[in-house]
Coordinates of C-alpha atoms in Angstrom, one line a residue:
Chain A
M1012 CA 144.6 32.2 53.3
S1013 CA 146.0 34.8 55.7
S1014 CA 146.7 32.2 58.4
Q1015 CA 149.3 30.6 56.1
N1016 CA 152.9 31.5 56.5
T1017 CA 153.3 32.5 53.0
Q1018 CA 151.3 35.3 51.4
T1019 CA 150.0 35.3 47.9
R1020 CA 151.0 38.2 45.8
R1021 CA 147.4 39.5 45.8
E1022 CA 147.4 39.6 49.6
F1023 CA 150.7 41.3 49.8
M1024 CA 149.6 44.1 47.4
W1025 CA 146.4 44.6 49.3
D1026 CA 148.3 44.9 52.6
A1027 CA 150.6 47.4 51.0
V1028 CA 147.7 49.6 49.8
K1029 CA 146.2 49.6 53.3
T1030 CA 149.5 50.5 55.0
F1031 CA 150.2 53.3 52.5
T1032 CA 146.7 54.8 52.9
F1033 CA 146.6 54.9 56.7
G1034 CA 150.2 56.0 56.9
T1035 CA 149.6 58.9 54.6
L1036 CA 146.5 60.0 56.5
T1037 CA 148.3 59.9 59.9
L1038 CA 151.4 61.7 58.6
T1039 CA 149.3 64.5 57.1
A1040 CA 147.3 64.9 60.2
I1041 CA 150.3 65.6 62.4
P1042 CA 151.6 68.8 60.6
M1043 CA 148.0 70.1 60.6
L1044 CA 147.7 69.8 64.4
V1045 CA 151.2 71.2 65.0
G1046 CA 150.5 74.1 62.7
E1047 CA 147.4 74.9 64.7
A1048 CA 149.3 74.8 68.0
Q1049 CA 151.9 77.2 66.6
A1050 CA 149.3 79.6 65.5
T1051 CA 147.9 79.5 69.0
D1052 CA 151.3 80.3 70.5
Q1053 CA 151.7 83.2 68.2
G1054 CA 148.4 84.5 69.3
H1055 CA 149.4 84.4 72.9
S1056 CA 152.8 86.0 72.4
E1057 CA 151.3 88.8 70.3
G1058 CA 151.5 92.2 72.0
E1059 CA 154.8 91.6 73.7
G1060 CA 155.9 94.6 71.8
G1061 CA 159.2 95.9 70.7
K1062 CA 158.1 95.8 67.1
K1063 CA 158.4 99.2 65.4
G1064 CA 155.2 100.8 64.2
T1065 CA 153.0 98.8 66.4
I1066 CA 151.0 100.0 69.4
L1067 CA 151.6 98.6 72.9
F1068 CA 149.3 100.1 75.4
G1069 CA 150.5 100.5 79.0
Y1070 CA 149.0 101.9 82.2
L1071 CA 150.8 103.6 85.0
V1072 CA 149.3 104.3 88.5
D1073 CA 151.0 107.0 90.5
T1074 CA 149.8 106.1 94.0
T1075 CA 151.4 109.2 95.5
K1076 CA 148.8 111.3 93.8
C1077 CA 145.6 109.3 94.5
I1078 CA 143.2 111.0 96.9
G1079 CA 140.7 108.1 97.0
C1080 CA 137.8 110.1 95.6
G1081 CA 136.5 107.1 93.7
N1082 CA 135.6 109.0 90.6
C1083 CA 137.4 106.4 88.5
M1084 CA 135.2 103.6 89.9
V1085 CA 132.0 105.5 89.2
A1086 CA 133.2 106.4 85.7
C1087 CA 134.1 102.8 85.0
K1088 CA 130.8 101.5 86.1
R1089 CA 128.9 104.1 84.0
E1090 CA 131.0 103.5 80.9
N1091 CA 131.0 99.7 81.1
D1092 CA 127.6 99.0 82.7
V1093 CA 129.2 97.0 85.5
P1094 CA 126.6 95.6 87.9
D1095 CA 126.4 96.6 91.6
G1096 CA 128.8 94.8 93.8
E1097 CA 131.3 94.0 91.0
F1098 CA 134.2 96.1 90.0
R1099 CA 136.5 96.4 87.0
T1100 CA 138.6 98.8 89.0
W1101 CA 138.6 99.7 92.6
V1102 CA 140.7 101.7 95.1
E1103 CA 142.2 100.2 98.2
R1104 CA 143.5 102.2 101.2
Y1105 CA 146.5 100.9 103.1
V1106 CA 146.6 102.3 106.7
Y1107 CA 149.8 101.7 108.7
Y1108 CA 149.1 102.2 112.4
K1109 CA 151.7 103.3 114.9
D1110 CA 151.3 100.0 116.7
G1111 CA 152.4 98.1 113.6
R1112 CA 149.1 96.9 112.3
V1113 CA 148.4 97.3 108.6
Q1114 CA 144.7 97.7 107.6
V1115 CA 143.4 97.6 104.1
D1116 CA 139.9 98.8 103.1
M1117 CA 138.2 99.9 100.0
V1118 CA 137.0 103.3 98.9
T1119 CA 133.2 103.6 98.7
A1120 CA 132.6 106.1 96.0
E1121 CA 128.9 106.8 96.2
P1122 CA 127.2 108.9 97.4
F1123 CA 130.5 110.4 98.2
A1124 CA 133.9 109.2 99.3
F1125 CA 134.0 107.4 102.6
A1126 CA 130.3 107.9 103.2
G1127 CA 129.2 105.6 106.0
K1128 CA 132.7 104.7 107.1
S1129 CA 133.8 105.4 110.6
P1130 CA 136.7 107.9 110.5
I1131 CA 140.2 106.8 111.6
D1132 CA 141.9 108.9 114.2
P1133 CA 144.9 110.4 112.4
K1134 CA 146.9 110.4 115.6
T1135 CA 147.1 106.6 115.6
V1136 CA 148.2 106.5 112.0
E1137 CA 151.8 106.4 110.9
K1138 CA 151.1 106.6 107.2
A1139 CA 148.4 105.8 104.8
F1140 CA 147.9 105.9 101.1
F1141 CA 145.6 104.7 98.3
V1142 CA 146.3 102.1 95.7
P1143 CA 144.0 101.9 92.6
K1144 CA 143.7 98.4 91.3
L1145 CA 142.6 97.1 87.9
C1146 CA 143.5 94.4 85.4
N1147 CA 147.3 94.2 85.0
H1148 CA 147.1 93.1 81.3
C1149 CA 150.0 90.8 81.9
I1150 CA 152.3 89.7 79.1
N1151 CA 152.3 86.1 80.4
T1152 CA 148.7 85.8 81.2
P1153 CA 147.5 83.0 83.5
C1154 CA 143.9 83.8 82.6
I1155 CA 144.2 83.3 78.8
Q1156 CA 146.2 80.1 79.3
V1157 CA 143.4 78.4 81.2
C1158 CA 140.5 79.4 79.0
P1159 CA 139.1 76.2 77.5
V1160 CA 137.2 77.8 74.6
G1161 CA 139.4 80.6 73.4
A1162 CA 137.2 83.3 74.8
S1163 CA 140.1 85.1 76.6
F1164 CA 142.7 86.6 74.3
M1165 CA 145.2 89.4 73.9
S1166 CA 144.5 92.0 71.3
P1167 CA 147.4 93.0 69.0
E1168 CA 147.8 96.1 71.1
G1169 CA 148.4 94.0 74.2
V1170 CA 145.0 94.4 75.8
V1171 CA 143.5 91.3 77.5
L1172 CA 139.9 90.9 76.4
V1173 CA 137.0 88.6 76.9
D1174 CA 134.8 87.5 74.0
P1175 CA 131.3 87.3 75.5
L1176 CA 130.0 85.2 72.7
Q1177 CA 132.6 82.4 73.2
C1178 CA 132.7 82.5 77.0
I1179 CA 130.9 79.7 78.7
G1180 CA 131.2 81.2 82.2
C1181 CA 133.3 78.4 83.6
A1182 CA 135.2 80.9 85.8
Y1183 CA 138.6 79.2 85.4
C1184 CA 140.1 82.5 84.5
V1185 CA 138.5 84.1 87.6
Q1186 CA 140.4 81.6 89.7
A1187 CA 143.6 81.8 87.6
C1188 CA 144.0 85.6 87.9
P1189 CA 146.4 86.2 90.9
F1190 CA 145.2 89.8 91.1
G1191 CA 141.5 89.1 91.5
T1192 CA 140.6 91.4 88.7
R1193 CA 138.2 89.1 86.9
F1194 CA 134.6 88.2 87.9
I1195 CA 131.5 86.6 86.5
N1196 CA 129.2 89.4 85.5
H1197 CA 125.9 88.3 87.1
K1198 CA 123.9 90.1 84.4
T1199 CA 125.5 88.5 81.4
N1200 CA 126.8 85.3 83.2
V1201 CA 130.1 85.5 81.4
A1202 CA 133.6 86.5 82.6
D1203 CA 134.1 90.2 82.8
K1204 CA 137.1 92.4 83.3
C1205 CA 138.8 95.7 82.7
T1206 CA 139.4 96.2 79.0
W1207 CA 141.2 99.5 79.4
C1208 CA 138.0 100.7 77.7
Y1209 CA 139.1 99.1 74.4
H1210 CA 136.1 100.8 72.7
R1211 CA 137.6 104.2 73.7
I1212 CA 141.3 103.7 73.3
K1213 CA 140.8 102.1 69.8
H1214 CA 139.4 105.5 68.7
G1215 CA 142.0 107.6 70.3
A1216 CA 140.3 108.4 73.6
K1217 CA 141.6 107.5 77.1
P1218 CA 140.0 104.9 79.3
A1219 CA 137.1 106.2 81.4
C1220 CA 139.0 106.0 84.7
V1221 CA 141.9 108.0 83.2
D1222 CA 139.6 110.6 81.9
A1223 CA 137.7 110.9 85.2
C1224 CA 140.8 111.1 87.5
P1225 CA 141.1 114.6 88.8
T1226 CA 144.7 114.3 90.1
G1227 CA 146.6 112.6 87.3
T1228 CA 147.1 109.4 89.2
R1229 CA 146.2 107.3 86.2
I1230 CA 148.4 107.6 83.1
F1231 CA 147.6 105.7 79.9
G1232 CA 149.2 105.5 76.5
D1233 CA 151.3 103.8 73.9
M1234 CA 154.5 102.5 75.4
N1235 CA 156.0 102.0 71.9
D1236 CA 155.8 105.8 71.3
P1237 CA 158.7 107.4 73.1
E1238 CA 156.9 110.8 73.1
S1239 CA 153.8 109.5 74.9
D1240 CA 153.0 110.6 78.5
I1241 CA 153.4 107.1 79.8
S1242 CA 156.8 106.5 78.1
K1243 CA 158.1 109.6 79.7
S1244 CA 156.7 108.8 83.1
L1245 CA 158.0 105.3 82.9
G1246 CA 161.5 106.7 82.1
E1247 CA 161.4 109.3 84.9
N1248 CA 160.1 107.3 87.8
R1249 CA 161.0 104.1 89.8
I1250 CA 158.5 101.6 88.6
D1251 CA 157.1 98.5 90.3
V1252 CA 154.5 96.0 89.4
L1253 CA 152.2 93.9 91.7
K1254 CA 153.4 90.4 92.5
S1255 CA 156.4 90.5 90.3
Y1256 CA 157.6 87.2 91.7
L1257 CA 154.8 85.5 89.8
G1258 CA 156.4 86.4 86.5
T1259 CA 153.2 87.4 84.8
R1260 CA 154.9 90.7 83.6
P1261 CA 152.1 93.1 84.1
K1262 CA 151.7 96.1 81.8
T1263 CA 149.9 98.0 84.6
R1264 CA 152.8 99.6 86.4
Y1265 CA 152.9 101.4 89.7
I1266 CA 154.8 104.3 91.4
G1267 CA 155.1 104.3 95.2
L1268 CA 154.2 100.8 96.2
T1269 CA 155.3 99.2 99.5
A1270 CA 156.1 95.6 100.2
E1271 CA 152.7 95.2 101.9
V1272 CA 150.8 96.1 98.7
V1273 CA 149.8 92.9 96.8
Chain B
M427 CA 137.7 39.3 50.2
F428 CA 137.8 39.7 54.0
S429 CA 138.3 36.8 56.4
K430 CA 136.0 36.6 59.4
D431 CA 138.8 38.2 61.6
T432 CA 139.8 41.1 59.5
L433 CA 136.2 42.0 58.9
H434 CA 136.0 43.0 62.6
L435 CA 139.0 45.3 62.2
W436 CA 137.4 47.0 59.2
V437 CA 134.1 47.5 61.0
L438 CA 136.0 49.1 63.9
G439 CA 138.1 51.3 61.6
S440 CA 135.0 52.5 59.7
L441 CA 133.2 53.3 62.9
L442 CA 136.2 55.3 64.2
L443 CA 136.5 57.1 60.9
L444 CA 132.7 57.9 61.0
V445 CA 132.9 59.3 64.5
G446 CA 136.1 61.2 63.8
T447 CA 134.6 62.7 60.6
G448 CA 131.4 63.6 62.5
F449 CA 133.4 65.3 65.2
M450 CA 135.5 67.3 62.8
T451 CA 132.5 68.4 60.8
L452 CA 130.6 69.4 64.0
R453 CA 133.7 71.3 65.3
H454 CA 134.1 73.1 62.0
A455 CA 130.4 74.1 62.0
M456 CA 130.5 75.4 65.5
T457 CA 133.8 77.3 65.3
P458 CA 133.3 80.9 64.1
A459 CA 134.7 81.6 60.7
S460 CA 137.2 84.2 62.0
F461 CA 138.5 81.9 64.8
G462 CA 142.3 81.8 64.5
Q463 CA 142.5 84.8 62.2
F464 CA 144.9 86.6 64.6
G465 CA 145.3 83.9 67.3
H466 CA 143.4 81.4 69.3
Y467 CA 140.3 83.5 69.4
R468 CA 137.4 84.8 67.3
G469 CA 138.9 87.5 65.1
T470 CA 135.7 89.5 64.8
A471 CA 135.7 89.8 68.6
L472 CA 138.2 92.6 68.3
D473 CA 135.7 94.7 66.3
D474 CA 132.9 93.7 68.7
C475 CA 134.9 95.0 71.7
A476 CA 136.0 98.1 69.9
G477 CA 132.5 98.9 68.6
K478 CA 130.8 99.2 71.9
P479 CA 129.1 102.5 72.5
R480 CA 130.7 105.2 74.7
T481 CA 128.3 106.3 77.4
L482 CA 130.4 108.4 79.7
V483 CA 130.1 112.1 79.3
T484 CA 133.7 113.4 79.0
R485 CA 135.3 116.8 78.8
E486 CA 135.3 116.7 75.0
D487 CA 131.5 116.4 75.0
C488 CA 131.3 119.7 77.0
T489 CA 134.1 121.7 75.4
G490 CA 132.5 121.3 72.0
C491 CA 129.9 124.0 73.0
H492 CA 131.5 125.4 76.1
A493 CA 135.0 126.1 74.9
D494 CA 135.0 129.6 76.4
L495 CA 134.1 129.4 80.1
K496 CA 133.0 132.5 81.9
H497 CA 135.4 131.4 84.6
P498 CA 138.3 129.6 83.1
L499 CA 139.6 126.6 84.8
G500 CA 142.4 127.3 87.2
K501 CA 145.5 125.2 87.6
A502 CA 144.1 123.3 90.6
H503 CA 141.0 122.1 88.9
L504 CA 142.4 121.7 85.4
N505 CA 142.1 118.0 85.4
V506 CA 138.7 117.8 87.1
H507 CA 136.2 116.1 84.9
C508 CA 133.2 118.4 84.1
A509 CA 130.8 115.6 84.9
D510 CA 132.3 115.1 88.4
C511 CA 130.5 118.2 89.6
H512 CA 127.9 118.9 86.9
G513 CA 126.8 115.3 86.5
Q514 CA 126.3 113.1 83.5
A515 CA 124.4 115.7 81.4
R516 CA 123.1 113.3 78.8
A517 CA 119.6 114.9 78.7
H518 CA 121.2 118.3 78.3
I519 CA 123.5 117.2 75.5
A520 CA 120.6 115.4 73.7
A521 CA 118.4 118.4 73.9
C522 CA 121.1 120.8 72.7
T523 CA 122.0 118.5 69.9
E524 CA 118.4 118.5 68.8
V525 CA 118.2 122.2 68.9
K526 CA 121.5 122.6 67.1
S527 CA 120.3 120.3 64.3
K528 CA 117.4 122.6 63.5
V529 CA 119.4 125.8 63.0
A530 CA 122.1 126.9 60.7
A531 CA 125.6 126.0 61.9
G532 CA 127.2 128.7 64.1
T533 CA 123.9 130.2 65.2
P534 CA 124.0 130.8 69.0
I535 CA 121.4 128.6 70.7
V536 CA 119.6 128.4 74.0
C537 CA 119.1 124.9 75.2
S538 CA 116.6 123.5 77.6
K539 CA 117.7 123.8 81.1
S540 CA 118.8 120.5 82.6
N541 CA 119.9 121.4 86.1
L542 CA 123.6 121.1 85.8
L543 CA 124.4 122.4 89.2
P544 CA 124.3 120.0 92.1
A545 CA 121.8 120.7 94.8
N546 CA 124.2 119.4 97.4
Q547 CA 127.2 121.4 96.2
K548 CA 128.9 121.4 99.5
D549 CA 129.1 117.6 99.4
I550 CA 130.6 117.7 95.9
C551 CA 133.4 119.8 97.2
L552 CA 133.9 117.7 100.3
H553 CA 133.9 114.5 98.2
C554 CA 137.5 115.4 97.3
H555 CA 138.4 118.0 100.0
A556 CA 137.2 116.4 103.2
K557 CA 140.1 115.4 105.5
V558 CA 140.5 111.7 105.1
V559 CA 143.3 109.5 106.4
G560 CA 145.3 108.4 103.3
R561 CA 145.1 111.6 101.3
A562 CA 148.5 113.2 100.6
A563 CA 149.4 116.1 102.8
K564 CA 149.8 118.4 99.8
H565 CA 146.2 117.8 98.7
P566 CA 144.0 120.7 100.2
Q567 CA 141.7 119.1 102.8
I568 CA 139.4 120.6 105.4
V569 CA 137.4 119.4 108.3
F570 CA 134.3 121.3 107.4
E571 CA 133.2 122.4 110.9
E572 CA 136.7 123.6 111.8
H573 CA 137.1 125.4 108.4
M574 CA 133.9 127.3 109.0
K575 CA 135.1 128.6 112.4
D576 CA 137.4 131.2 110.9
Q577 CA 135.4 132.0 107.8
E578 CA 132.7 134.6 107.3
P579 CA 130.3 133.4 104.6
K580 CA 127.3 135.5 103.8
D581 CA 125.0 132.6 104.3
P582 CA 126.5 129.8 106.3
A583 CA 123.4 127.6 106.0
S584 CA 123.4 127.6 102.2
P585 CA 124.3 124.3 100.4
S586 CA 126.5 126.3 98.1
V587 CA 128.4 127.9 101.0
C588 CA 131.8 127.0 99.5
L589 CA 131.1 129.1 96.4
Q590 CA 130.7 132.3 98.5
C591 CA 134.5 132.4 98.9
H592 CA 135.8 129.9 96.3
R593 CA 135.2 129.8 92.6
A594 CA 134.6 126.2 91.7
H595 CA 136.5 126.5 88.4
D596 CA 139.5 128.2 90.1
P597 CA 139.2 127.6 93.8
D598 CA 142.2 129.5 95.0
P599 CA 140.8 132.0 97.5
S600 CA 142.7 134.8 95.9
N601 CA 140.3 134.4 93.0
S602 CA 137.3 134.7 95.1
P603 CA 134.0 135.6 93.4
E604 CA 133.8 138.8 95.4
D605 CA 130.4 140.5 94.9
E606 CA 129.2 138.3 92.1
E607 CA 125.8 136.7 92.8
S608 CA 125.8 133.2 94.1
P609 CA 124.4 130.9 91.4
A610 CA 121.2 130.3 93.3
A611 CA 120.5 134.0 93.4
A612 CA 121.3 134.8 89.8
P613 CA 118.3 135.9 87.8
P614 CA 117.3 133.9 84.7
A615 CA 118.9 135.8 81.8
A616 CA 116.5 134.6 79.2
A617 CA 113.1 133.0 79.3
T618 CA 111.7 130.6 76.8
P619 CA 108.2 131.3 75.5
E620 CA 106.9 128.5 77.8
A621 CA 108.8 130.3 80.6
A622 CA 109.2 127.1 82.7
P623 CA 112.9 126.4 82.4
A624 CA 115.1 129.4 82.9
A625 CA 117.8 129.5 80.3
E626 CA 121.1 131.3 80.0
P627 CA 123.2 130.9 76.9
A628 CA 126.6 129.5 77.3
A629 CA 129.4 131.9 77.8
G630 CA 130.6 133.0 74.4
A631 CA 127.2 132.6 72.8
P632 CA 125.3 135.5 74.3
A633 CA 122.5 136.0 71.8
A634 CA 119.3 134.2 72.6
D635 CA 117.2 132.8 69.8
P636 CA 113.7 132.1 71.2
A637 CA 112.6 130.3 68.0
A638 CA 115.5 127.9 68.4
A639 CA 114.8 127.4 72.1
A640 CA 111.2 126.6 71.7
P641 CA 111.6 123.0 70.6
A642 CA 113.8 122.3 73.6
A643 CA 111.0 123.0 76.0
A644 CA 109.9 119.4 75.5
A645 CA 113.2 118.2 76.9
P646 CA 113.5 117.3 80.5
A647 CA 113.3 120.4 82.6
A648 CA 114.7 120.7 86.0
P649 CA 114.4 123.5 88.6
A650 CA 115.8 126.7 87.2
A651 CA 119.5 127.2 87.5
P652 CA 121.9 129.2 85.4
E653 CA 124.4 127.4 83.4
G654 CA 127.6 128.2 81.5
G655 CA 130.5 129.6 83.4
Q656 CA 129.0 129.0 86.8
P657 CA 130.2 127.7 89.0

């Protein structure tokens, strides 16, 4: 019996078979799980660019040119069917008063720019400028990391996208984004965000906001192509990103930011 | 074969195996086939995102027919989106596409007249050119009332008062429209048999084809206004 100190040969063989079977199963399971994790990491790091022959989309906002007309916001809403009260891109105005206050408000685009807003007396203003905001399409994305179902991902071209079929609307990503660019679309009840108009750029067109901008504030293109508009502009100007201290490495870059712009 | 004690372990192990197998089977069934193809996401989602329809009317949609404008775009308005002033002319494009599909390629056509000129034209101009705190000093801006003080428009009350001195396509005052009629006063150049919508062929396609225009009368018609190079 098994309670005896000495095993019979039959018992020993039976134990050996059991040990071998379970051991093999365990050991084969580990590499499978590790392999899956590695595939995931590759997926997240895709789009970091530098590889020749690949596309890496980038976006540059020249805040010195923006006139706050809001045509970009209207175009984005039309193109992407964004519900009222929610924005994939918006334009902020930073007003520096002579008494040291800094005030931030948002452009209302319809029926026309600044309709219904009480005008600011220019004599009290030291300087003021507009800052268009949109998804930063970070290289180290906080939003993709927190998605529990694999609905947020980065395309091979570096565009951060949401898969509406996978998304469960938990809004972790909305909270994770330090730039406030994600929201729960109250029509579809899933996470929504700027896609750089992926359905346009994949077919050679520009994002709707870039097409609609009358002043050339918004520049879009392939950063891996040295002849593209954005590569040239990135090389010619002093470039900043929003909240660089967070280390998310945004691919939406800016010209003409101040320290107060976050 | 089993003692009373080891039997418990075997039952427990079997249960775990059953639950584990069930979980893995369910997981496999519920995970899309293309999940993990490129990374930790559904691979076909890329095509889904790329395949969404484009709804915005962009410059390319207009220049396909209106390549030659009566008034070419000046430097200042070179980047201004056609639809920013003329509106999202989906009905116009749909009607013209229908007319075009019924005639031989290259035949000049007359489309149904969607009103592509804004009624509140002054507001369209002021949308970008009203003086607003935050706009760069080099961007031309006016306070409308002050600007009108030293101007002499023919009809100051008109909603298209700006166009009496500025060409919308090339707004530099040195390129003023001079004695050209204002768009509201321009006579309809061609009338469709139904006569309701006034129609003017696009610049560069001057010949009217009433037979081709007839089907377009069914398309949404707006108050008569000329189209093409104006404004």
